[in-house]
Structures are given as C-alpha cells and as structure tokens.
Tab-separated table of C-alpha atoms and ligand atoms in Angstrom:
chain	number	residue	atom	x	y	z
A	1	UNK	CA	-5.722	-13.498	-0.128
A	2	UNK	CA	-7.025	-14.720	-3.540
A	3	UNK	CA	-9.731	-12.894	-5.641
A	4	UNK	CA	-12.996	-12.089	-4.347
A	5	UNK	CA	-16.093	-13.607	-5.149
A	6	UNK	CA	-17.981	-10.297	-6.100
A	7	UNK	CA	-16.987	-6.636	-6.716
A	8	UNK	CA	-18.618	-3.390	-6.560
A	9	UNK	CA	-18.175	-1.205	-9.630
A	10	UNK	CA	-17.990	2.799	-9.141
A	11	UNK	CA	-19.207	4.042	-12.890
A	12	UNK	CA	-17.636	7.632	-12.614
A	13	UNK	CA	-17.906	7.873	-16.675
A	14	UNK	CA	-20.603	10.872	-16.272
A	15	UNK	CA	-18.188	12.801	-13.918
A	16	UNK	CA	-14.704	11.613	-14.740
A	17	UNK	CA	-15.461	10.992	-18.182
A	18	UNK	CA	-17.588	14.294	-19.185
A	19	UNK	CA	-15.291	16.514	-17.286
A	20	UNK	CA	-12.551	16.292	-19.758
A	21	UNK	CA	-14.705	16.679	-22.881
A	22	UNK	CA	-13.018	19.563	-24.764
A	23	UNK	CA	-15.282	19.866	-27.790
A	24	UNK	CA	-18.830	21.095	-27.525
A	25	UNK	CA	-20.476	21.237	-23.995
A	26	UNK	CA	-22.837	17.821	-23.764
A	27	UNK	CA	-25.999	18.830	-23.051
A	28	UNK	CA	-27.849	18.155	-19.886
A	29	UNK	CA	-30.598	15.944	-21.153
A	30	UNK	CA	-27.736	13.398	-22.421
A	31	UNK	CA	-25.973	13.425	-19.481
A	32	UNK	CA	-29.167	12.401	-17.738
A	33	UNK	CA	-29.736	9.795	-20.538
A	34	UNK	CA	-26.374	8.320	-19.942
A	35	UNK	CA	-26.838	8.298	-15.966
A	36	UNK	CA	-29.989	6.562	-16.224
A	37	UNK	CA	-29.194	3.985	-18.809
A	38	UNK	CA	-26.077	3.043	-16.823
A	39	UNK	CA	-28.233	2.461	-13.941
A	40	UNK	CA	-30.508	0.107	-16.203
A	41	UNK	CA	-27.581	-1.594	-17.303
A	42	UNK	CA	-26.849	-2.918	-13.387
A	43	UNK	CA	-24.464	-0.121	-12.180
A	44	UNK	CA	-25.368	0.501	-8.491
A	45	UNK	CA	-22.782	3.125	-7.735
A	46	UNK	CA	-22.745	5.978	-9.881
A	47	UNK	CA	-20.638	9.347	-9.555
A	48	UNK	CA	-23.412	11.428	-11.630
A	49	UNK	CA	-22.033	14.994	-11.455
A	50	UNK	CA	-19.517	17.597	-9.857
A	51	UNK	CA	-20.267	20.676	-7.821
A	52	UNK	CA	-16.962	22.292	-8.566
A	53	UNK	CA	-16.402	25.941	-9.818
A	54	UNK	CA	-17.849	26.161	-13.373
A	55	UNK	CA	-14.861	28.648	-14.202
A	56	UNK	CA	-12.588	25.616	-13.537
A	57	UNK	CA	-14.853	23.122	-15.033
A	58	UNK	CA	-17.481	24.363	-17.208
A	59	UNK	CA	-18.311	20.669	-18.539
A	60	UNK	CA	-19.631	20.102	-14.855
A	61	UNK	CA	-21.648	23.400	-15.075
A	62	UNK	CA	-25.119	21.939	-15.018
A	63	UNK	CA	-24.626	19.562	-12.152
A	64	UNK	CA	-27.728	20.629	-10.400
A	65	UNK	CA	-30.006	20.324	-13.254
A	66	UNK	CA	-28.381	16.697	-13.945
A	67	UNK	CA	-28.945	15.438	-10.371
A	68	UNK	CA	-32.539	17.189	-10.800
A	69	UNK	CA	-33.314	15.439	-14.260
A	70	UNK	CA	-32.451	11.489	-13.485
A	71	UNK	CA	-34.800	9.306	-12.466
A	72	UNK	CA	-33.574	8.000	-9.251
A	73	UNK	CA	-33.606	3.797	-9.563
A	74	UNK	CA	-33.895	2.266	-6.007
A	75	UNK	CA	-30.803	0.334	-4.906
A	76	UNK	CA	-28.643	2.691	-6.897
A	77	UNK	CA	-26.475	5.347	-5.162
A	78	UNK	CA	-25.874	8.731	-7.059
A	79	UNK	CA	-22.639	10.686	-5.972
A	80	UNK	CA	-21.243	13.967	-6.407
A	81	UNK	CA	-17.816	15.248	-6.624
A	82	UNK	CA	-17.714	18.406	-4.279
A	83	UNK	CA	-14.068	20.453	-3.188
A	84	UNK	CA	-15.679	22.837	-0.699
A	85	UNK	CA	-18.296	23.445	1.216
A	86	UNK	CA	-19.931	25.387	-1.618
A	87	UNK	CA	-19.758	22.346	-3.735
A	88	UNK	CA	-21.357	20.213	-0.820
A	89	UNK	CA	-24.206	22.570	-0.351
A	90	UNK	CA	-25.045	21.964	-3.897
A	91	UNK	CA	-24.865	18.506	-3.700
A	92	UNK	CA	-27.054	17.957	-0.661
A	93	UNK	CA	-29.583	20.562	-2.337
A	94	UNK	CA	-29.706	18.173	-5.224
A	95	UNK	CA	-30.174	15.239	-2.788
A	96	UNK	CA	-27.129	13.593	-4.002
A	97	UNK	CA	-26.612	10.034	-1.837
A	98	UNK	CA	-23.160	10.630	-1.096
A	99	UNK	CA	-20.245	12.849	-1.847
A	100	UNK	CA	-16.893	12.165	-2.680
A	101	UNK	CA	-13.813	14.747	-1.666
A	102	UNK	CA	-10.527	14.608	-3.317
A	103	UNK	CA	-6.950	15.430	-2.504
A	104	UNK	CA	-3.715	14.037	-3.580
A	105	UNK	CA	-0.252	12.259	-2.741
A	106	UNK	CA	1.475	15.257	-4.559
A	107	UNK	CA	1.460	18.975	-3.899
A	108	UNK	CA	1.994	20.311	-7.209
A	109	UNK	CA	-0.881	18.291	-8.382
A	110	UNK	CA	-3.381	19.632	-5.326
A	111	UNK	CA	-2.089	23.008	-6.071
A	112	UNK	CA	-3.002	22.801	-9.967
A	113	UNK	CA	-6.255	20.582	-9.284
A	114	UNK	CA	-7.691	23.000	-6.414
A	115	UNK	CA	-5.419	25.909	-6.088
A	116	UNK	CA	-4.500	24.869	-2.496
A	117	UNK	CA	-1.947	22.807	-0.561
A	118	UNK	CA	-2.932	19.133	0.785
A	119	UNK	CA	-3.121	20.314	4.061
A	120	UNK	CA	-5.622	23.133	2.791
A	121	UNK	CA	-7.468	20.960	1.116
A	122	UNK	CA	-8.023	18.625	4.065
A	123	UNK	CA	-9.379	21.655	5.959
A	124	UNK	CA	-11.757	22.619	3.389
A	125	UNK	CA	-13.258	19.081	3.963
A	126	UNK	CA	-14.002	19.646	7.663
A	127	UNK	CA	-16.863	21.651	6.806
A	128	UNK	CA	-18.107	19.345	4.195
A	129	UNK	CA	-17.665	16.224	6.346
A	130	UNK	CA	-19.863	18.007	8.890
A	131	UNK	CA	-22.613	19.116	6.506
A	132	UNK	CA	-22.678	15.440	4.857
A	133	UNK	CA	-23.054	13.958	8.345
A	134	UNK	CA	-25.786	16.458	9.375
A	135	UNK	CA	-27.871	15.120	6.053
A	136	UNK	CA	-26.961	11.613	6.439
A	137	UNK	CA	-24.933	11.242	3.445
A	138	UNK	CA	-22.231	9.300	2.802
A	139	UNK	CA	-18.420	10.879	2.389
A	140	UNK	CA	-15.889	9.212	0.051
A	141	UNK	CA	-12.392	10.557	-0.507
A	142	UNK	CA	-10.119	10.151	-3.331
A	143	UNK	CA	-6.263	10.527	-3.288
A	144	UNK	CA	-4.714	11.384	-6.631
A	145	UNK	CA	-1.243	10.470	-8.084
A	146	UNK	CA	-0.927	7.377	-5.957
A	147	UNK	CA	1.274	5.780	-8.342
A	148	UNK	CA	2.876	8.856	-9.977
A	149	UNK	CA	2.460	12.632	-10.504
A	150	UNK	CA	2.849	14.731	-13.854
A	151	UNK	CA	4.785	17.530	-12.175
A	152	UNK	CA	6.500	15.497	-9.307
A	153	UNK	CA	6.985	12.137	-10.925
A	154	UNK	CA	7.541	9.149	-8.509
A	155	UNK	CA	5.275	9.493	-5.404
A	156	UNK	CA	6.263	7.754	-1.677
A	157	UNK	CA	3.607	5.228	-0.996
A	158	UNK	CA	4.041	6.418	2.385
A	159	UNK	CA	2.398	9.797	1.597
A	160	UNK	CA	-0.436	7.987	-0.294
A	161	UNK	CA	-1.154	6.115	3.015
A	162	UNK	CA	-0.831	9.219	5.413
A	163	UNK	CA	-3.385	11.235	3.177
A	164	UNK	CA	-5.793	7.962	2.845
A	165	UNK	CA	-5.473	7.644	6.710
A	166	UNK	CA	-6.481	11.342	7.142
A	167	UNK	CA	-9.474	11.074	4.810
A	168	UNK	CA	-10.508	7.913	6.951
A	169	UNK	CA	-10.218	9.419	10.095
A	170	UNK	CA	-12.170	12.758	8.820
A	171	UNK	CA	-15.109	10.313	8.336
A	172	UNK	CA	-14.971	8.801	4.569
A	173	UNK	CA	-16.354	5.256	4.402
A	174	UNK	CA	-13.826	4.528	1.649
A	175	UNK	CA	-10.954	6.420	0.098
A	176	UNK	CA	-10.377	5.401	-3.682
A	177	UNK	CA	-6.860	5.328	-4.904
A	178	UNK	CA	-6.424	7.464	-8.134
A	179	UNK	CA	-3.637	6.364	-11.104
A	180	UNK	CA	-4.857	10.052	-12.362
A	181	UNK	CA	-2.197	9.432	-15.354
A	182	UNK	CA	-1.965	6.176	-15.498
A	183	UNK	CA	1.615	5.376	-15.180
A	184	UNK	CA	1.487	2.595	-12.825
A	185	UNK	CA	2.600	-1.025	-13.257
A	186	UNK	CA	1.291	-4.732	-11.435
A	187	UNK	CA	4.108	-4.617	-9.082
A	188	UNK	CA	4.444	-0.920	-8.292
A	189	UNK	CA	0.660	-0.912	-7.585
A	190	UNK	CA	0.717	-3.742	-5.385
A	191	UNK	CA	3.701	-2.289	-3.595
A	192	UNK	CA	1.859	0.641	-2.999
A	193	UNK	CA	-1.321	-0.794	-1.701
A	194	UNK	CA	0.658	-3.027	0.755
A	195	UNK	CA	2.010	0.320	2.136
A	196	UNK	CA	-1.436	1.814	2.243
A	197	UNK	CA	-3.172	-1.112	3.686
A	198	UNK	CA	-0.841	-0.769	6.633
A	199	UNK	CA	-2.815	2.141	7.665
A	200	UNK	CA	-6.170	1.710	5.902
A	201	UNK	CA	-8.057	-1.698	6.095
A	202	UNK	CA	-8.200	-2.640	2.651
A	203	UNK	CA	-11.918	-3.585	2.429
A	204	UNK	CA	-12.077	0.334	2.646
A	205	UNK	CA	-9.930	0.889	-0.356
A	206	UNK	CA	-10.751	1.574	-3.854
A	207	UNK	CA	-9.063	1.159	-7.209
A	208	UNK	CA	-9.399	4.197	-9.401
A	209	UNK	CA	-6.870	3.720	-12.246
A	210	UNK	CA	-6.638	5.468	-15.561
A	211	UNK	CA	-5.956	3.382	-18.784
A	212	UNK	CA	-3.347	5.947	-20.015
A	213	UNK	CA	-0.667	3.756	-20.634
A	214	UNK	CA	-2.918	0.644	-21.043
A	215	UNK	CA	-1.922	-0.851	-17.643
A	216	UNK	CA	-5.091	-0.292	-15.558
A	217	UNK	CA	-6.377	-4.135	-16.124
A	218	UNK	CA	-3.197	-5.810	-15.221
A	219	UNK	CA	-2.924	-3.423	-12.107
A	220	UNK	CA	-6.673	-4.349	-11.236
A	221	UNK	CA	-5.876	-8.185	-11.618
A	222	UNK	CA	-2.714	-7.225	-9.397
A	223	UNK	CA	-4.271	-5.760	-6.687
A	224	UNK	CA	-7.342	-7.593	-6.618
A	225	UNK	CA	-5.420	-10.665	-5.173
A	226	UNK	CA	-4.330	-8.225	-2.460
A	227	UNK	CA	-8.141	-8.093	-1.371
A	228	UNK	CA	-9.267	-5.122	-3.712
A	229	UNK	CA	-12.973	-5.426	-4.650
A	230	UNK	CA	-14.191	-2.177	-5.572
A	231	UNK	CA	-13.234	-0.647	-8.834
A	232	UNK	CA	-14.028	2.571	-10.489
A	233	UNK	CA	-14.342	2.607	-14.129
A	234	UNK	CA	-15.829	4.901	-16.980
A	235	UNK	CA	-18.193	3.749	-20.087
A	236	UNK	CA	-16.157	3.644	-23.146
A	237	UNK	CA	-12.862	4.738	-21.143
A	238	UNK	CA	-14.425	8.359	-21.212
A	239	UNK	CA	-12.206	10.736	-19.548
A	240	UNK	CA	-9.404	12.035	-17.822
A	241	UNK	CA	-8.442	14.953	-15.451
A	242	UNK	CA	-8.454	18.687	-16.789
A	243	UNK	CA	-5.289	19.347	-14.698
A	244	UNK	CA	-3.104	16.341	-15.557
A	245	UNK	CA	-2.112	17.045	-19.145
A	246	UNK	CA	-2.087	13.786	-21.287
A	247	UNK	CA	-4.080	11.569	-18.823
A	248	UNK	CA	-6.870	9.362	-20.457
A	249	UNK	CA	-10.178	8.125	-19.174
A	250	UNK	CA	-10.263	5.742	-16.599
A	251	UNK	CA	-10.451	1.859	-17.561
A	252	UNK	CA	-13.348	1.171	-19.658
A	253	UNK	CA	-16.468	-0.450	-17.641
A	254	UNK	CA	-17.030	-2.468	-20.441
A	255	UNK	CA	-13.385	-3.952	-20.156
A	256	UNK	CA	-13.625	-4.363	-16.697
A	257	UNK	CA	-17.099	-6.162	-16.583
A	258	UNK	CA	-15.632	-8.605	-19.221
A	259	UNK	CA	-12.670	-9.641	-17.251
A	260	UNK	CA	-14.653	-10.136	-14.076
A	261	UNK	CA	-17.205	-12.269	-15.693
A	262	UNK	CA	-14.142	-14.114	-17.100
A	263	UNK	CA	-13.037	-14.761	-13.531
A	264	UNK	CA	-16.179	-15.714	-12.192
A	265	UNK	CA	-16.455	-12.443	-10.122
A	266	UNK	CA	-19.948	-11.183	-9.619
A	267	UNK	CA	-20.920	-7.453	-10.607
A	268	UNK	CA	-24.482	-7.526	-11.056
A	269	UNK	CA	-23.846	-5.632	-14.540
A	270	UNK	CA	-25.611	-6.548	-17.830
A	271	UNK	CA	-22.489	-6.193	-20.460
A	272	UNK	CA	-24.813	-6.593	-23.311
A	273	UNK	CA	-26.967	-3.783	-22.159
A	274	UNK	CA	-23.776	-1.738	-21.166
A	275	UNK	CA	-21.984	-2.393	-24.854
A	276	UNK	CA	-24.465	-0.043	-26.557
A	277	UNK	CA	-24.212	2.886	-24.022
A	278	UNK	CA	-20.781	3.104	-24.904
A	279	UNK	CA	-21.208	3.179	-28.625
A	280	UNK	CA	-23.999	5.698	-28.069
A	281	UNK	CA	-22.164	8.130	-25.751
A	282	UNK	CA	-18.947	8.199	-27.948
A	283	UNK	CA	-21.253	8.862	-31.040
A	284	UNK	CA	-23.177	11.416	-29.153
A	285	UNK	CA	-19.533	13.114	-28.335
A	286	UNK	CA	-18.083	12.474	-31.775
A	287	UNK	CA	-15.154	10.519	-30.214
A	288	UNK	CA	-13.627	7.132	-30.457
A	289	UNK	CA	-15.039	4.333	-28.559
A	290	UNK	CA	-11.928	3.364	-25.537
A	291	UNK	CA	-13.503	0.157	-24.880
A	292	UNK	CA	-11.420	-2.948	-26.463
A	293	UNK	CA	-14.699	-5.161	-25.488
A	294	UNK	CA	-17.091	-2.570	-26.734
A	295	UNK	CA	-15.290	-2.395	-30.172
A	296	UNK	CA	-14.971	-6.261	-30.027
A	297	UNK	CA	-18.716	-6.847	-29.284
A	298	UNK	CA	-19.938	-4.500	-32.125
A	299	UNK	CA	-22.270	-1.363	-31.938
A	300	UNK	CA	-25.375	-3.685	-32.953
A	301	UNK	CA	-25.508	-5.182	-29.518
B	1	HMG	P1	-10.611	28.890	-6.360
B	1	HMG	O1	-10.482	29.725	-7.691
B	1	HMG	O2	-9.252	28.878	-5.494
B	1	HMG	O3	-11.928	29.259	-5.306
B	1	HMG	O4	-11.162	27.709	-6.738
B	1	HMG	P2	-12.186	30.333	-4.636
B	1	HMG	O5	-12.900	29.871	-3.146
B	1	HMG	O6	-11.735	31.884	-4.395
B	1	HMG	O7	-13.332	30.695	-5.534
B	1	HMG	C1	-13.494	31.300	-6.669
B	1	HMG	C2	-14.960	31.610	-7.533
B	1	HMG	O8	-15.566	29.883	-7.498
B	1	HMG	C3	-15.693	32.149	-6.755
B	1	HMG	O9	-16.704	32.888	-7.559
B	1	HMG	C4	-17.024	31.142	-6.145
B	1	HMG	O10	-17.838	31.645	-5.428
B	1	HMG	C5	-16.413	30.027	-7.114
B	1	HMG	P3	-16.636	34.610	-7.804
B	1	HMG	O11	-16.832	35.363	-6.500
B	1	HMG	O12	-15.313	34.345	-8.499
B	1	HMG	O13	-17.764	34.768	-8.810
B	1	HMG	N1	-16.502	28.601	-6.196
B	1	HMG	C6	-17.968	27.717	-6.597
B	1	HMG	N2	-18.721	27.695	-7.756
B	1	HMG	C7	-19.149	26.568	-7.742
B	1	HMG	N3	-19.115	25.277	-6.764
B	1	HMG	C8	-17.867	25.309	-5.972
B	1	HMG	C9	-17.229	26.503	-6.065
B	1	HMG	N4	-16.379	26.656	-5.310
B	1	HMG	C10	-15.939	27.884	-5.422
B	1	HMG	N5	-17.833	24.523	-5.318
B	1	HMG	C11	-11.775	25.616	-6.645
B	1	HMG	C12	-10.952	26.398	-6.020
B	1	HMG	C13	-11.495	24.151	-5.439
B	1	HMG	C14	-13.390	25.751	-6.308
B	1	HMG	C15	-11.495	25.323	-7.886
B	1	HMG	O14	-10.119	24.907	-7.649
B	1	HMG	C16	-12.229	24.028	-8.546
B	1	HMG	O15	-13.558	24.236	-8.627
B	1	HMG	N6	-11.747	22.938	-8.589
B	1	HMG	C17	-11.865	21.847	-9.687
B	1	HMG	C18	-10.962	20.879	-10.027
B	1	HMG	C19	-11.420	19.650	-10.883
B	1	HMG	O16	-12.863	19.562	-10.743
B	1	HMG	N7	-10.902	18.843	-11.045
B	1	HMG	C20	-11.161	17.715	-11.404
B	1	HMG	C21	-11.921	16.425	-10.589
B	1	HMG	S1	-10.341	15.805	-9.582
B	1	HMG	C22	-10.246	14.553	-10.412
B	1	HMG	O17	-10.661	14.212	-11.706
B	1	HMG	C23	-9.490	13.046	-10.116
B	1	HMG	C24	-10.149	12.258	-9.470
B	1	HMG	O18	-10.701	11.601	-10.735
B	1	HMG	C25	-9.179	11.168	-9.059
B	1	HMG	C26	-7.855	10.740	-10.052
B	1	HMG	O19	-8.190	10.155	-11.084
B	1	HMG	O20	-6.983	10.745	-9.268
B	1	HMG	C27	-11.198	12.590	-8.232
B	2	MG	MG1	-10.038	10.388	-12.145
C-alpha cells in the first residue's frame, strides 16, 4: 500500500499524559496553557480532558474547568474521554467537540480499568452514543491491550477485531488501537492490524502506541505501510495508564513529527514550536523529557 502523504496526529498528552502524573496534581491553569500551546503549534485534534470518576483518577477531576478555560481555536477538535453517561453529560455540557469511549480486548484489563466486563462496557456506551449523536458530537472508540495485556499476556487479534467492529457498529467514526503497555513489535503489530482490517476499514483505524519498550516508532512505521495515517501521540512522551502497572507514555509527539517530516508526510505541525512545549511541561511536572527529538533539539528552541 505504501506510506501516506498526510497524517493526522491526535495529541493525547493533556489526557493520557497528565492522567498518570503521580506527583502533585497539576493546576488547571497549566493544563489550559498546555492545550492552548499545542493548538498554536498546529495540533488540530487534542484530547483535552477525561470525564471519569475523580475517585479513580483525581488528576482529571477538573475536566469541566479545563474545557471552560481553553481558548478554542478554529479548526481544532477538542475531545474528551468518557466511560459512561455521567461522563458524557459532563463532556457535552463542557462543549467537547468529540467524546471518546474506551474498552479493551482483554477482560481482566477492562475489569481493572473500568470495573466491568467488556460486554458491560459496551452496554454502558449505548446511552453515551445516543447523547452524543443527539448533540451532533462525534464519537471515537478505543480498544486497549491490542498487542498484549498486563494481566493476560498475549491477546488474540480476533478478539481485538471483534471489539473494534462492535465499536464501529455502535457509531464510532474511528477506532484507535491501543498498545497500552507498549509491548508490541513491528511484525506483531502488522499481523494484528491485518486481522482487524478484515472487520474495520483501515481508514477508520488509528494507532495509539505507548512506548514502554521503545518500539513505538518502529511499530508506527510498520503499520503506516499498511495504510494507517492517524496516530495518537503525547507531548514529551508524557503519561501511561494508571491501571496498567509499569506502562509508560505514548510515543512522543515530537519524535513522530520528526520522523514524518523526514518521510515527507505532512502533519501541519510546527516542530520548532512543539519542542519548547515539551521542555516547558516537563519542567512544570518536575520530570524528564521523554522525547529524544526534544532532547536533541535542546530547550532554547
Ligand atoms: P464504579 O465505581 O464502578 O462506578 O466506576 P459507579 O457507577 O458505581 O460509581 C461510583 C462513583 O463514581 C459514584 O459516586 C458515581 O457518581 C461516580 P458516589 O456515589 O460514590 O459519590 N462516577 C463518576 N463521577 C464522575 N464522572 C464519571 C463518573 N462515573 C461514576 N464519569 C468508572 C466505574 C468507569 C466510573 C470508573 O471505573 C472510572 O472512572 N474509571 C476510569 C478509568 C480511567 O480513566 N482509566 C484511564 C483511561 S483509559 C486509558 O488510559 C487507555 C487509553 O489511553 C487507550 C490505551 O492506551 O490502550 C484510552
Ligand atoms: Mg493510552
């Protein structure tokens, strides 16, 4: 199939990144500034917040305030993660442009992450989808643990395909395939994708690869050759999943943009504006910058 000419980057740092910060809970003002700066750097799709239970994920407890505080830039979609109707009501009231629902290919992970079975999670999404459709809000779906589960190990690609297809049939316009714990390798990623693509058109699939084992760029390069052109990334490689022990952040936005620039694949993102954002947010968080490109380009960009 060959590489795409263009790719859409979905920046998930403000959600997937910040949800996992264990230190002091980061202020609403910093979250708002992060989202605004990412939009200024050319990100057109930003997962800005998560309307989940603050008892489960306190880091996302100010989702409504964050959504209210951002300066909406024309042409940018501000998305919110929602596990159930309560979350969807919050996201709709906060004028999210898109809601994201999430299940997994592994029963044990679903149980740990959202306290229910895969089937129950899908049933909980029915009212979410109804509410979103009534408000003309797009729905994106996630399938987690597509290349391995922290509790069950290897995952059958047919199980990934089944959950992805279900989410598509329920009304998601796109399904993002999550290597939640970053254990995948390129051939494994391609095999998984080939199976899923039998049930879901490839142009409705996205790659959401965490970089725990340093394989994400290689895996992305592999699946792009099979037609993937939507990639989830996190500024400075922030993040991880609170319910996947040891999981580190998504592949860094800076690293992906650098690779795509080198491949001549258009993203609309200004790398020179992006790199300082990674340095700034990691300083605010008191943690190291997880982007190799960010480190190589230095902090006085
Ligand atoms: P539960 O305890 O089973 O829910 O949690 P419940 O319905 O029994 O409610 C318990 C309490 O939570 C109640 O409050 C509800 O009102 C409240 P109480 O009566 O005790 O005061 N509640 C809520 N509050 C605010 N917003 C809500 C909400 N729902 C219930 N939406 C639940 C079930 C799903 C709520 C919980 O398990 C939860 O919030 N889990 C979130 C887990 C999470 O955020 N995980 C990380 C995101 S997923 C991810 O990172 C993977 C991804 O990146 C892809 C990949 O990498 O693979 C997407
Ligand atoms: Mg994730």
